[in-house]
């Protein structure tokens, strides 16, 4: 460890003799301790190898490593595994280089490929050993190496892969038997959660996950999937067995239901989830054949569980739960498949049989199976008979109200989450009061992940109950507010609680009683924020913002009377960044909801306006840390949108303050939010945009000729990073307006264009330090035109759904060509690289309809610019701009990429 730590900094420049010394030790078979130490050291050092060292190292190192791996009589599995881990590190670097140096890497790898494949086959051929973590680790290193070959050298490994499939299948089948005994039955040691002396996990689970990952890589490769095509059904059938609940999971989940919820998350790391990922790849690659394989495997496993149940096996439920888990995880693919051998009605009948078979068993008898039944119902709710759905909805409501294992309640909540939004009112209303009561009681018992689930379920119940919610608001709201106070410092939980309160707010008859409950509570908190427990003042601001958004005038006025001055004081005086952020958002909501009327409520409009300007001044103070000012752009946007005449006299001061704040900002996203203000001011200056440019020129900016030069340099850097449909519309259209002026100041400004390509190879830390990224410098008008073209290209890509294909150096087969043509036809694209104008119109519609995830839709919806059809707007601009001065336009186009010129030409040819 000491040697490798020093090597990270000193090798190879300051310690060139280290590697020859280690290689000499590795090749000395008479010194086993020397080999052992050198391998461990090389394994640590190999993680820092780059494209300079590896090609020169391979001819010397690989024979030494192969000699160790191929000598089980001389070296134990641990040492052979270490040798393979070094080989893996080198292959990974070569794989990263392969895109640039295909010929050189091919020449380097090809001569040794076959001997290594033979060695891999020998290791995988033998059955997996029980309670032998060194055996599992050795195989895992083999699988990692093979995975690298499949990912980066498919053209080389294709001919060798068939020979390795039989040994791989032996490993797969024998590992299942070991896994059943060790992990699922708990009869043998699976070494779960244990590590070797180098910190590497040595559990059976880790090996099986690597096995699934390698199989998934093969299946996902169009070129290589054919080697497994004839065994797809058997692969799926065996994989379902791996999905069974393990003995350790039963113990853990029974003791901690929060862990059950966390492990059920799709992003969790486990054999079950890795197995599902493999099944998803099978379905994606093999289509109808893959889907039918999953359905058939589930049917067979279901029948096996029936046989086990009849025979009296206490574990009969496990394989049935695994089959349901597989089906539920692939529900979207199964339901949407048009190629399924059985029509949707038969699929529904099959799922209903699996579900209804066990609904008669007791909740306590098989709690994990019952939980899975509930979640499966949720996944297949669109195809299951309404009568069965109603039956299971009632069962879920009962389960939440009964003394049953917590895992069953979790399953019931998941079922209700899915069923409630689409269930008929006539079915829900008879149950709703009981459900409200049960979920409210469950809030007192839940914690962490389960509390989030219960809150989400309660939110759906309130939405489904609609008018019924008003009769229980007085009972639910105090409980929810208590939960909020208890968890106000937890950002995730507090957001979920506020979502529940928002659902209550939006229910008929609930807004005013909820407001009268919340405002007297949070008013005193906001008036004395320093005296509150951590997070309470900040959370109260969030709560107030929720009330204000979309609220009628009387609610906004009441909120103003209770809290407005306190919110202003927090912005002017608080040093707490969370309070500042939330107060800024709250003030933006006040302006968005109150508008001009807000100025009159104090009796002195001028005083209120001064308060708003003072708040803006504090937020734009360069001495205030960026984190505290993070939402200043959102607030100022509301000021100029809703109080334009009041803001007009202050525009020059505002511009100067924005420039100073941007120059002091170290958060890129914050600078982008302030750029949006400049973009909106450009629109507000229309048709006198040149006067706004003159204003920018008149304002100084440190380190630049003037504010125009600074703002445009920063804007053109940031434009590609700006997020959100509204933000992209405003900034892109503003750039078009600026360019259309052809102002003389444009000729004086040059900005970064495109990154200058390095000499090739992968970028190591030393390279990055010695040669930071460099950019070309181009005229500002050329950069703006390039950015507008990029915007059209981005809209185009959102429609076509371009996805990078496997980075496989392969000849395109005739069948693949036809498949690509079909894809083009299906998207309405021509078979050239240029989209038609009709396609651009379709792109615009897609862009308009996409979800804007910035959470500020209600603040932007009142801005007329939100209605811009961006593709059409830019197309009209390009036509006018090009016809106005064709020689200038053609000159600017010379500096664009081919893709940018193509999309512009499409517009001009309409």
mmCIF file of C-alpha atoms in Angstrom, residues 655-656 658-660 662-663 675 678 682 685 689-717 734-735 737-751 779-781 784:
data_model
loop_
_atom_site.group_PDB
_atom_site.id
_atom_site.type_symbol
_atom_site.label_atom_id
_atom_site.label_comp_id
_atom_site.label_asym_id
_atom_site.label_seq_id
_atom_site.Cartn_x
_atom_site.Cartn_y
_atom_site.Cartn_z
ATOM 1 C CA UNK A 655 -28.174 45.626 -15.408
ATOM 2 C CA UNK A 656 -25.118 46.907 -13.517
ATOM 3 C CA UNK A 658 -26.644 41.725 -12.529
ATOM 4 C CA UNK A 659 -23.238 42.076 -14.179
ATOM 5 C CA UNK A 660 -21.463 42.533 -10.844
ATOM 6 C CA UNK A 662 -22.527 37.353 -12.401
ATOM 7 C CA UNK A 663 -18.849 38.240 -12.272
ATOM 8 C CA UNK A 675 -28.677 35.360 -18.086
ATOM 9 C CA UNK A 678 -30.928 39.640 -19.699
ATOM 10 C CA UNK A 682 -33.978 41.939 -24.612
ATOM 11 C CA UNK A 685 -36.835 46.283 -25.289
ATOM 12 C CA UNK A 689 -33.239 46.119 -29.110
ATOM 13 C CA UNK A 690 -30.309 48.221 -30.347
ATOM 14 C CA UNK A 691 -31.033 50.684 -27.524
ATOM 15 C CA UNK A 692 -30.721 47.869 -24.984
ATOM 16 C CA UNK A 693 -27.369 46.934 -26.543
ATOM 17 C CA UNK A 694 -26.307 50.588 -26.185
ATOM 18 C CA UNK A 695 -27.303 50.431 -22.522
ATOM 19 C CA UNK A 696 -25.128 47.339 -22.015
ATOM 20 C CA UNK A 697 -22.233 49.068 -23.793
ATOM 21 C CA UNK A 698 -22.550 52.033 -21.433
ATOM 22 C CA UNK A 699 -22.231 49.869 -18.310
ATOM 23 C CA UNK A 700 -18.637 48.955 -17.367
ATOM 24 C CA UNK A 701 -17.596 45.380 -16.542
ATOM 25 C CA UNK A 702 -14.342 44.392 -14.844
ATOM 26 C CA UNK A 703 -11.885 42.776 -17.239
ATOM 27 C CA UNK A 704 -13.967 43.495 -20.337
ATOM 28 C CA UNK A 705 -14.483 46.381 -22.731
ATOM 29 C CA UNK A 706 -18.029 46.812 -21.422
ATOM 30 C CA UNK A 707 -20.999 44.818 -20.114
ATOM 31 C CA UNK A 708 -22.130 43.870 -23.615
ATOM 32 C CA UNK A 709 -18.815 42.110 -24.285
ATOM 33 C CA UNK A 710 -18.926 40.372 -20.908
ATOM 34 C CA UNK A 711 -22.580 39.315 -21.032
ATOM 35 C CA UNK A 712 -22.336 37.959 -24.585
ATOM 36 C CA UNK A 713 -19.144 36.044 -23.810
ATOM 37 C CA UNK A 714 -20.769 34.460 -20.772
ATOM 38 C CA UNK A 715 -24.087 33.899 -22.547
ATOM 39 C CA UNK A 716 -22.561 32.079 -25.498
ATOM 40 C CA UNK A 717 -20.583 29.872 -23.090
ATOM 41 C CA UNK A 734 -33.452 36.669 -27.478
ATOM 42 C CA UNK A 735 -30.196 35.691 -29.206
ATOM 43 C CA UNK A 737 -33.365 39.302 -31.698
ATOM 44 C CA UNK A 738 -29.879 40.508 -30.777
ATOM 45 C CA UNK A 739 -28.351 39.139 -33.983
ATOM 46 C CA UNK A 740 -31.109 40.666 -36.106
ATOM 47 C CA UNK A 741 -29.996 44.185 -35.066
ATOM 48 C CA UNK A 742 -26.609 43.777 -36.826
ATOM 49 C CA UNK A 743 -25.370 46.297 -34.263
ATOM 50 C CA UNK A 744 -21.883 47.664 -34.882
ATOM 51 C CA UNK A 745 -20.764 46.413 -31.452
ATOM 52 C CA UNK A 746 -20.991 42.808 -32.662
ATOM 53 C CA UNK A 747 -17.905 43.286 -34.828
ATOM 54 C CA UNK A 748 -15.812 44.117 -31.757
ATOM 55 C CA UNK A 749 -16.567 40.937 -29.796
ATOM 56 C CA UNK A 750 -14.951 37.527 -30.282
ATOM 57 C CA UNK A 751 -15.964 34.555 -28.126
ATOM 58 C CA UNK A 779 -16.782 36.268 -34.079
ATOM 59 C CA UNK A 780 -19.835 36.701 -31.845
ATOM 60 C CA UNK A 781 -22.403 36.636 -34.730
ATOM 61 C CA UNK A 784 -24.875 32.979 -32.069
#
